[in-house]
Short mmCIF file of C-alpha atoms in Angstrom, two decimals:
data_model
loop_
_atom_site.label_atom_id
_atom_site.label_comp_id
_atom_site.label_asym_id
_atom_site.label_seq_id
_atom_site.Cartn_x
_atom_site.Cartn_y
_atom_site.Cartn_z
CA MET A 7 42.04 -1.77 17.39
CA PRO A 8 39.25 0.80 17.03
CA PHE A 9 36.63 0.31 14.34
CA ILE A 10 36.29 4.06 13.72
CA ASP A 11 39.22 6.40 13.22
CA LEU A 12 37.98 9.36 15.27
CA ASP A 13 41.03 11.44 14.34
CA LYS A 14 40.13 11.14 10.68
CA TYR A 15 36.56 12.34 11.25
CA HIS A 16 37.83 15.13 13.50
CA GLU A 17 40.08 16.23 10.67
CA VAL A 18 37.16 16.05 8.22
CA TRP A 19 35.06 18.24 10.50
CA ASN A 20 37.86 20.79 10.87
CA THR A 21 38.22 20.94 7.09
CA ILE A 22 34.48 21.52 6.60
CA THR A 23 34.28 24.20 9.30
CA SER A 24 37.50 25.97 8.34
CA ASN A 25 35.55 27.93 5.74
CA LYS A 26 32.07 28.15 7.22
CA SER A 27 30.53 30.44 4.62
CA ARG A 28 31.58 28.26 1.70
CA SER A 29 30.45 25.08 3.46
CA VAL A 30 27.05 26.56 4.31
CA PHE A 31 26.38 27.79 0.78
CA THR A 32 27.56 24.47 -0.65
CA ALA A 33 25.41 22.47 1.76
CA PHE A 34 22.37 24.64 1.03
CA GLY A 35 22.14 23.25 -2.50
CA VAL A 36 21.90 19.70 -1.14
CA PHE A 37 19.57 20.82 1.68
CA TRP A 38 17.21 22.47 -0.80
CA GLY A 39 17.35 19.48 -3.14
CA MET A 40 16.38 17.03 -0.40
CA PHE A 41 13.77 19.43 0.99
CA MET A 42 12.13 19.77 -2.44
CA LEU A 43 12.31 16.02 -3.03
CA VAL A 44 10.53 15.25 0.24
CA VAL A 45 7.88 17.96 -0.20
CA LEU A 46 7.18 17.10 -3.83
CA VAL A 47 6.97 13.35 -3.24
CA GLY A 48 4.79 13.89 -0.17
CA ALA A 49 2.49 16.26 -2.06
CA GLY A 50 2.35 13.90 -5.04
CA THR A 51 1.45 10.97 -2.81
CA ALA A 52 -1.24 13.07 -1.07
CA LEU A 53 -2.71 14.09 -4.43
CA GLU A 54 -2.68 10.47 -5.64
CA ARG A 55 -4.36 9.36 -2.41
CA GLY A 56 -6.96 12.14 -2.67
CA ILE A 57 -7.85 11.32 -6.27
CA SER A 58 -8.18 7.61 -5.49
CA SER A 59 -10.38 8.33 -2.47
CA GLN A 60 -13.02 9.87 -4.71
CA ILE A 61 -13.95 6.47 -6.12
CA GLU A 62 -12.83 4.15 -3.32
CA SER A 63 -16.40 3.23 -2.39
CA PHE A 64 -17.09 1.73 -5.83
CA SER A 65 -16.26 -1.85 -6.78
CA ALA A 66 -13.42 -1.89 -9.28
CA ASN A 67 -15.28 -4.48 -11.38
CA SER A 68 -18.47 -2.43 -11.73
CA CYS A 69 -20.23 -0.38 -14.38
CA PHE A 70 -23.31 1.83 -14.46
CA MET A 71 -25.90 2.36 -17.18
CA TRP A 72 -28.77 4.75 -17.81
CA THR A 73 -31.15 5.59 -20.64
CA GLN A 74 -30.66 8.38 -23.17
CA ARG A 75 -32.42 9.51 -26.34
CA THR A 76 -32.03 7.20 -29.31
CA SER A 77 -29.95 8.55 -32.19
CA LEU A 78 -31.18 6.19 -34.95
CA PRO A 79 -34.65 5.17 -36.22
CA TYR A 80 -35.43 1.48 -35.75
CA LYS A 81 -38.45 -0.80 -36.44
CA GLY A 82 -40.76 2.12 -37.09
CA PHE A 83 -39.58 4.15 -34.11
CA ARG A 84 -38.17 7.58 -34.87
CA LYS A 85 -34.80 8.75 -33.64
CA GLY A 86 -34.66 11.03 -30.59
CA ARG A 87 -37.09 8.74 -28.73
CA ASN A 88 -37.08 8.64 -24.92
CA TRP A 89 -37.31 5.19 -23.40
CA ASP A 90 -37.15 3.53 -19.96
CA MET A 91 -35.65 0.32 -18.70
CA LYS A 92 -38.19 -1.95 -17.00
CA ASN A 93 -38.16 -4.40 -14.09
CA GLY A 94 -38.36 -7.24 -16.60
CA ASP A 95 -35.01 -6.19 -18.08
CA ILE A 96 -33.32 -7.19 -14.82
CA GLN A 97 -34.53 -10.80 -15.02
CA LEU A 98 -33.65 -10.90 -18.73
CA ILE A 99 -30.07 -9.75 -18.06
CA GLN A 100 -29.68 -12.20 -15.18
CA SER A 101 -30.79 -15.13 -17.36
CA THR A 102 -28.79 -14.28 -20.51
CA VAL A 103 -25.52 -12.76 -19.29
CA PRO A 104 -23.41 -15.35 -17.40
CA GLU A 105 -20.62 -12.81 -16.78
CA LEU A 106 -22.93 -10.90 -14.40
CA GLN A 107 -22.26 -11.06 -10.65
CA TYR A 108 -24.56 -8.42 -9.10
CA ILE A 109 -27.20 -6.18 -10.63
CA ALA A 110 -28.93 -3.37 -8.75
CA PRO A 111 -31.59 -1.03 -10.19
CA MET A 112 -32.12 2.52 -8.99
CA ILE A 113 -34.88 5.08 -9.44
CA PHE A 114 -34.83 8.80 -8.64
CA ARG A 115 -37.23 11.48 -7.52
CA GLY A 116 -35.64 14.93 -7.30
CA GLY A 117 -36.35 17.65 -4.78
CA GLY A 118 -36.53 20.54 -7.21
CA GLY A 119 -36.72 23.15 -4.46
CA SER A 120 -40.03 21.81 -3.15
CA ASN A 121 -38.96 20.99 0.45
CA ASN A 122 -39.98 17.42 -0.24
CA VAL A 123 -38.49 16.01 2.99
CA SER A 124 -39.71 17.26 6.38
CA ARG A 125 -40.00 16.51 10.08
CA ASN A 126 -42.08 18.67 12.38
CA ASP A 127 -41.22 22.29 11.52
CA LYS A 128 -37.98 21.50 9.63
CA SER A 129 -37.75 20.64 5.97
CA GLY A 130 -35.47 20.59 2.96
CA SER A 131 -35.27 19.66 -0.70
CA TYR A 132 -33.32 16.45 -1.26
CA GLN A 133 -32.79 13.73 -3.85
CA ILE A 134 -34.90 10.61 -3.28
CA LYS A 135 -33.40 7.29 -4.40
CA GLY A 136 -34.89 3.82 -4.56
CA VAL A 137 -32.38 0.94 -4.38
CA THR A 138 -32.13 -2.78 -3.72
CA THR A 139 -29.84 -4.47 -1.21
CA ASP A 140 -27.20 -5.37 -3.81
CA TYR A 141 -26.50 -1.71 -4.52
CA ALA A 142 -24.50 -1.49 -1.28
CA LEU A 143 -22.24 -4.25 -2.65
CA ILE A 144 -21.42 -2.12 -5.71
CA ASP A 145 -21.29 1.41 -4.29
CA ARG A 146 -20.42 0.95 -0.61
CA PRO A 147 -22.05 3.59 1.63
CA ARG A 148 -20.29 5.16 4.61
CA GLN A 149 -22.71 4.01 7.28
CA ILE A 150 -22.76 6.47 10.19
CA LEU A 151 -25.74 5.26 12.23
CA GLY A 152 -28.08 2.30 12.01
CA ARG A 153 -28.18 0.12 8.91
CA TYR A 154 -28.72 0.23 5.16
CA ILE A 155 -31.68 -1.05 3.13
CA ASN A 156 -31.94 -4.87 3.44
CA GLN A 157 -33.69 -7.68 1.56
CA VAL A 158 -36.68 -7.78 3.91
CA ASP A 159 -37.31 -4.06 3.34
CA VAL A 160 -37.44 -4.64 -0.42
CA ALA A 161 -39.43 -7.90 -0.28
CA GLU A 162 -42.08 -6.53 2.10
CA LYS A 163 -42.09 -3.03 0.58
CA ARG A 164 -41.46 -1.49 3.97
CA LYS A 165 -41.79 2.25 4.49
CA VAL A 166 -38.28 2.73 5.83
CA CYS A 167 -35.49 5.04 4.73
CA VAL A 168 -31.80 5.79 5.12
CA ILE A 169 -31.13 9.51 5.31
CA GLY A 170 -27.94 11.33 4.36
CA GLU A 171 -25.71 12.97 6.94
CA ARG A 172 -26.74 16.47 5.86
CA VAL A 173 -30.44 15.52 5.97
CA TYR A 174 -29.96 14.30 9.53
CA GLU A 175 -28.30 17.57 10.56
CA VAL A 176 -31.17 19.63 9.15
CA LEU A 177 -34.14 17.57 10.40
CA PHE A 178 -32.89 16.48 13.82
CA PRO A 179 -31.47 18.40 16.79
CA HIS A 180 -27.76 17.83 17.37
CA GLY A 181 -27.15 14.55 19.20
CA GLU A 182 -30.68 13.17 18.86
CA ASP A 183 -30.89 9.52 17.82
CA PRO A 184 -32.86 9.43 14.54
CA ILE A 185 -33.22 5.65 14.38
CA GLY A 186 -36.87 4.67 14.64
CA LYS A 187 -38.11 8.24 14.13
CA ASN A 188 -40.47 9.15 11.28
CA ILE A 189 -39.95 11.73 8.54
CA GLN A 190 -42.17 12.76 5.64
CA VAL A 191 -41.03 12.21 2.06
CA SER A 192 -43.36 13.96 -0.40
CA GLY A 193 -46.10 13.77 2.21
CA ILE A 194 -45.65 10.07 3.02
CA TYR A 195 -44.25 8.88 6.35
CA PHE A 196 -41.12 6.74 6.43
CA GLN A 197 -39.22 5.37 9.42
CA VAL A 198 -35.51 6.17 9.61
CA VAL A 199 -33.36 3.04 9.94
CA GLY A 200 -29.95 4.55 9.20
CA VAL A 201 -27.77 7.58 8.45
CA SER A 202 -25.13 7.34 5.73
CA GLY A 203 -22.64 9.38 3.74
CA SER A 204 -20.11 8.87 0.97
CA TYR A 205 -16.34 8.38 0.79
CA GLY A 206 -15.66 10.84 -2.05
CA ASN A 207 -17.11 13.39 -4.43
CA VAL A 208 -18.15 10.86 -7.08
CA ASN A 209 -21.78 10.05 -6.30
CA ILE A 210 -24.57 8.46 -8.29
CA GLY A 211 -27.78 10.47 -8.42
CA GLY A 212 -26.56 13.32 -6.22
CA LYS A 213 -24.55 13.53 -3.03
CA ALA A 214 -25.22 10.72 -0.57
CA GLU A 215 -25.13 13.25 2.28
CA GLU A 216 -28.09 15.10 0.75
CA SER A 217 -30.21 12.10 -0.27
CA VAL A 218 -32.93 9.90 1.18
CA VAL A 219 -32.70 6.22 0.21
CA LEU A 220 -35.86 4.08 0.08
CA PRO A 221 -36.42 0.41 -0.77
CA PHE A 222 -36.71 0.13 -4.56
CA SER A 223 -40.06 -1.74 -4.50
CA THR A 224 -41.56 0.65 -1.93
CA MET A 225 -40.66 3.72 -3.96
CA GLN A 226 -42.13 2.29 -7.16
CA GLN A 227 -45.41 1.54 -5.39
CA VAL A 228 -46.02 4.57 -3.16
CA PHE A 229 -45.09 7.08 -5.86
CA ASN A 230 -46.91 5.26 -8.67
CA MET A 231 -43.80 4.84 -10.77
CA GLY A 232 -44.94 1.61 -12.40
CA ASN A 233 -42.15 -0.78 -13.36
CA ALA A 234 -39.79 1.80 -14.86
CA LEU A 235 -36.23 2.08 -13.59
CA HIS A 236 -33.75 4.85 -14.30
CA PHE A 237 -30.39 3.34 -13.62
CA LEU A 238 -28.54 0.02 -13.44
CA ALA A 239 -25.44 -0.83 -11.40
CA LEU A 240 -23.66 -4.06 -12.32
CA THR A 241 -20.53 -6.03 -11.42
CA THR A 242 -18.73 -8.80 -13.29
CA GLN A 243 -17.75 -12.25 -12.18
CA PRO A 244 -14.09 -12.47 -11.01
CA GLY A 245 -11.65 -12.48 -13.91
CA VAL A 246 -14.10 -10.97 -16.43
CA LYS A 247 -13.39 -7.61 -18.03
CA VAL A 248 -16.06 -5.01 -17.31
CA THR A 249 -16.10 -4.06 -21.01
CA VAL A 250 -17.30 -7.59 -21.86
CA LEU A 251 -20.21 -7.31 -19.42
CA GLU A 252 -21.00 -3.80 -20.61
CA ASP A 253 -21.24 -4.82 -24.26
CA LYS A 254 -23.43 -7.86 -23.56
CA VAL A 255 -25.84 -6.01 -21.26
CA LYS A 256 -26.23 -3.16 -23.74
CA ALA A 257 -26.98 -5.64 -26.50
CA VAL A 258 -29.68 -7.29 -24.36
CA LEU A 259 -31.25 -3.94 -23.46
CA LYS A 260 -31.28 -2.75 -27.07
CA ALA A 261 -32.93 -5.94 -28.30
CA ALA A 262 -35.56 -5.86 -25.53
CA ASN A 263 -36.43 -2.19 -26.07
CA ASN A 264 -36.41 -1.94 -29.90
CA ILE A 265 -33.23 0.06 -30.18
CA ALA A 266 -30.88 -0.24 -33.15
CA PRO A 267 -27.87 -2.45 -32.29
CA GLU A 268 -25.49 0.17 -33.68
CA ASP A 269 -27.08 3.03 -31.70
CA ASP A 270 -24.27 3.92 -29.27
CA SER A 271 -26.05 6.98 -27.88
CA ALA A 272 -29.18 5.32 -26.51
CA ILE A 273 -27.49 3.92 -23.40
CA GLY A 274 -25.18 6.01 -21.28
CA GLY A 275 -22.54 4.29 -19.18
CA MET A 276 -19.62 4.58 -16.80
CA ASN A 277 -16.98 1.86 -16.57
CA MET A 278 -15.36 1.92 -13.13
CA GLU A 279 -12.63 -0.51 -14.17
CA GLU A 280 -11.45 2.00 -16.75
CA MET A 281 -11.66 4.81 -14.19
CA PHE A 282 -9.63 2.85 -11.62
CA THR A 283 -7.02 2.07 -14.28
CA MET A 284 -6.89 5.71 -15.36
CA PHE A 285 -6.48 6.94 -11.77
CA PHE A 286 -3.84 4.25 -11.11
CA TYR A 287 -1.66 5.38 -14.00
CA LEU A 288 -2.38 9.02 -13.20
CA GLY A 289 -1.11 8.44 -9.67
CA ILE A 290 2.02 6.72 -10.95
CA GLY A 291 2.60 9.61 -13.35
CA ILE A 292 2.19 12.25 -10.62
CA VAL A 293 4.55 10.54 -8.17
CA SER A 294 7.09 9.76 -10.92
CA LEU A 295 7.09 13.39 -12.04
CA MET A 296 7.64 14.55 -8.48
CA TRP A 297 10.55 12.13 -8.09
CA VAL A 298 12.15 13.29 -11.34
CA VAL A 299 11.88 16.97 -10.38
CA GLY A 300 13.06 16.33 -6.83
CA MET A 301 15.99 14.15 -7.86
CA GLY A 302 16.99 16.72 -10.48
CA THR A 303 17.14 19.40 -7.79
CA LEU A 304 19.12 17.06 -5.53
CA PHE A 305 21.64 16.25 -8.26
CA ALA A 306 22.06 19.96 -8.95
CA GLY A 307 23.06 20.38 -5.30
CA ALA A 308 25.49 17.47 -5.62
CA VAL A 309 27.16 19.16 -8.61
CA GLY A 310 27.71 22.19 -6.39
CA VAL A 311 29.34 19.97 -3.75
CA SER A 312 31.61 18.43 -6.38
CA ASN A 313 32.70 21.84 -7.67
CA ILE A 314 33.49 23.14 -4.19
CA MET A 315 35.43 19.98 -3.36
CA LEU A 316 37.52 20.55 -6.48
CA VAL A 317 38.30 24.04 -5.24
CA THR A 318 39.17 22.61 -1.82
CA VAL A 319 41.53 20.04 -3.35
CA ARG A 320 43.27 22.76 -5.33
CA GLU A 321 43.70 24.87 -2.18
CA ARG A 322 45.13 21.88 -0.32
CA THR A 323 47.60 20.87 -3.03
CA LYS A 324 50.65 21.40 -0.80
CA GLU A 325 49.07 19.52 2.11
CA ILE A 326 48.16 16.56 -0.06
CA GLY A 327 51.62 16.54 -1.67
CA ILE A 328 53.35 16.47 1.72
CA ARG A 329 51.12 13.57 2.82
CA ARG A 330 52.11 11.66 -0.29
CA ALA A 331 55.76 12.43 0.42
CA ILE A 332 55.63 11.02 3.96
CA GLY A 333 53.94 7.79 2.84
CA ALA A 334 50.17 8.41 2.53
CA THR A 335 48.70 5.95 0.03
CA PRO A 336 46.44 7.04 -2.85
CA THR A 337 43.61 5.08 -1.20
CA ALA A 338 43.97 7.11 1.98
CA ILE A 339 43.92 10.39 0.05
CA VAL A 340 40.84 9.32 -1.95
CA GLY A 341 39.08 8.11 1.21
CA GLN A 342 39.71 11.42 2.93
CA ILE A 343 38.14 13.45 0.11
CA LEU A 344 35.20 11.03 -0.30
CA ILE A 345 34.44 11.14 3.44
CA GLU A 346 34.44 14.94 3.40
CA SER A 347 32.02 14.96 0.47
CA VAL A 348 29.69 12.34 2.00
CA VAL A 349 29.66 14.00 5.45
CA LEU A 350 28.89 17.44 4.01
CA THR A 351 26.19 16.00 1.76
CA LEU A 352 24.67 13.84 4.50
CA ILE A 353 24.45 16.65 7.06
CA ALA A 354 22.73 18.94 4.57
CA GLY A 355 20.48 16.12 3.33
CA VAL A 356 19.30 15.06 6.78
CA ALA A 357 18.50 18.68 7.58
CA GLY A 358 16.52 18.95 4.34
CA LEU A 359 14.72 15.67 5.06
CA MET A 360 13.70 16.75 8.55
CA SER A 361 12.56 20.16 7.32
CA GLY A 362 10.52 18.59 4.51
CA VAL A 363 8.83 16.13 6.87
CA GLY A 364 8.04 19.02 9.23
CA VAL A 365 6.45 21.07 6.44
CA LEU A 366 4.37 18.06 5.32
CA SER A 367 3.23 17.47 8.89
CA LEU A 368 2.13 21.10 9.27
CA ALA A 369 0.36 20.97 5.90
CA GLY A 370 -1.45 17.79 6.95
CA GLU A 371 -2.70 19.41 10.15
CA PHE A 372 -3.86 22.48 8.21
CA LEU A 373 -5.70 20.42 5.57
CA GLU A 374 -7.29 18.03 8.07
CA GLY A 375 -10.18 20.32 8.91
CA THR A 376 -10.71 21.74 5.43
CA ALA A 377 -12.60 20.61 2.34
CA ALA A 378 -9.39 19.91 0.40
CA GLU A 379 -10.44 16.34 -0.44
CA LEU A 380 -8.07 16.00 -3.41
CA ILE A 381 -5.01 16.39 -1.15
CA GLN A 382 -5.10 13.97 1.76
CA ASN A 383 -2.51 13.30 4.46
CA PRO A 384 0.67 14.62 2.78
CA GLN A 385 3.59 12.56 4.02
CA ILE A 386 6.32 10.20 2.86
CA ASP A 387 6.70 6.59 3.93
CA PHE A 388 9.52 5.63 6.30
CA GLY A 389 10.95 3.35 3.62
CA VAL A 390 11.00 6.22 1.13
CA ALA A 391 12.84 8.41 3.65
CA ILE A 392 15.47 5.73 4.25
CA GLY A 393 15.78 5.18 0.49
CA ALA A 394 16.27 8.91 -0.03
CA LEU A 395 19.10 8.94 2.52
CA VAL A 396 20.77 5.97 0.83
CA VAL A 397 20.50 7.76 -2.52
CA LEU A 398 21.92 10.85 -0.87
CA MET A 399 24.96 8.96 0.39
CA ILE A 400 25.54 7.57 -3.10
CA ILE A 401 25.24 11.06 -4.57
CA GLY A 402 27.67 12.38 -1.96
CA ALA A 403 30.19 9.69 -2.90
CA LEU A 404 29.74 10.40 -6.61
CA ALA A 405 30.16 14.13 -5.96
CA GLY A 406 33.51 13.41 -4.34
CA LEU A 407 34.86 11.07 -7.02
CA ILE A 408 36.17 13.76 -9.38
CA PRO A 409 37.87 15.80 -6.61
CA ALA A 410 39.24 12.56 -5.09
CA ASN A 411 40.65 11.50 -8.45
CA ARG A 412 42.24 14.95 -8.81
CA ALA A 413 43.77 14.64 -5.34
CA MET A 414 45.12 11.15 -6.07
CA ARG A 415 47.10 12.42 -9.08
CA ILE A 416 48.92 15.07 -7.05
CA LYS A 417 52.66 14.25 -6.64
CA ALA A 418 54.81 15.65 -3.86
CA ILE A 419 57.38 17.39 -6.09
CA GLU A 420 54.61 19.03 -8.17
CA ALA A 421 52.88 20.25 -5.01
CA ILE A 422 56.10 21.90 -3.75
CA ARG A 423 56.76 23.57 -7.10
CA GLU A 424 53.14 24.86 -7.28
CA GLU A 425 53.51 26.38 -3.84
#
């Protein structure tokens, strides 16, 4: 006994192709719905991935702080006062804030158009940063060549540097190994130990590609910067909210630097946990919106299939009545109509799926070599594609229910009289 009634499917195919124009226009609605669903979901996923990539180098449990003008008078100090964090603040925070995991200070020295970095006859104006080893644990660099600043560099105040990818391209001939070579930073020689870049557009203190990174202690000494620091990067212990750490560290800094406890403007900050949460829900919102729009278009196509199947049932009233008269069961009649609806829907849907995947593939190849960092690798997962086909089959069956129910109620005598 055969598992598949080939005669039945042959009959279904003949019915679909008997009126090619109507079948094509009916199928186009489903084709367009699936095509739009695939393209929209793929684009939404690419946008979500691109947005997330802008902060992927940062630890999710991190925050950053910097000094700003005070907004309130306090202990004889006027408001609008400029102030600096000091090296001693680091030890104070480490000893009084148990929620702290890592803390990394940073200092800056801008280029300002002065061609402050040079090698032989080539030069450029770049941001100079001084960091400690722990900074790489908070804002992970994209290491291209060599290594990053290590503990020995900081402890021994070595004159070494890590240059950005763009700095390397300007100062060195293409293909030359920069490791071990010397460059001048504001007239002082430093040995290159690495080349690095960033993973996204969110950078601290300027683009990593256009920066020169020095050991924090070395930079303070050679540029006579005293013990002032401009910036703090911090991470929490596992399970601790970043907001808790942020509030405690700010309280310690305010008390140590004679700033009013209620002065919320004196310390600027950025909470990466909040940013990750915001981007997470933004991504969910984008993809959900794309699914809603795409599914709406797909259902609109299914309504068209249902309407055309109703017309088909009406045109085949005599045929269906004769089948009932010679013994066809209601189940057989319903099955016939449902199969026609599912086959028509599935053919159009698969074509729309393949076309959508093809468009996403072409878009991915086009965007690969561009600067479109907010849209990365537009595609849909294999599981999503299979799920879309399953949904399509369900929609096809639902689209055929009303016509099938109409066909089931047709009686032989009524069909003859109608004819």
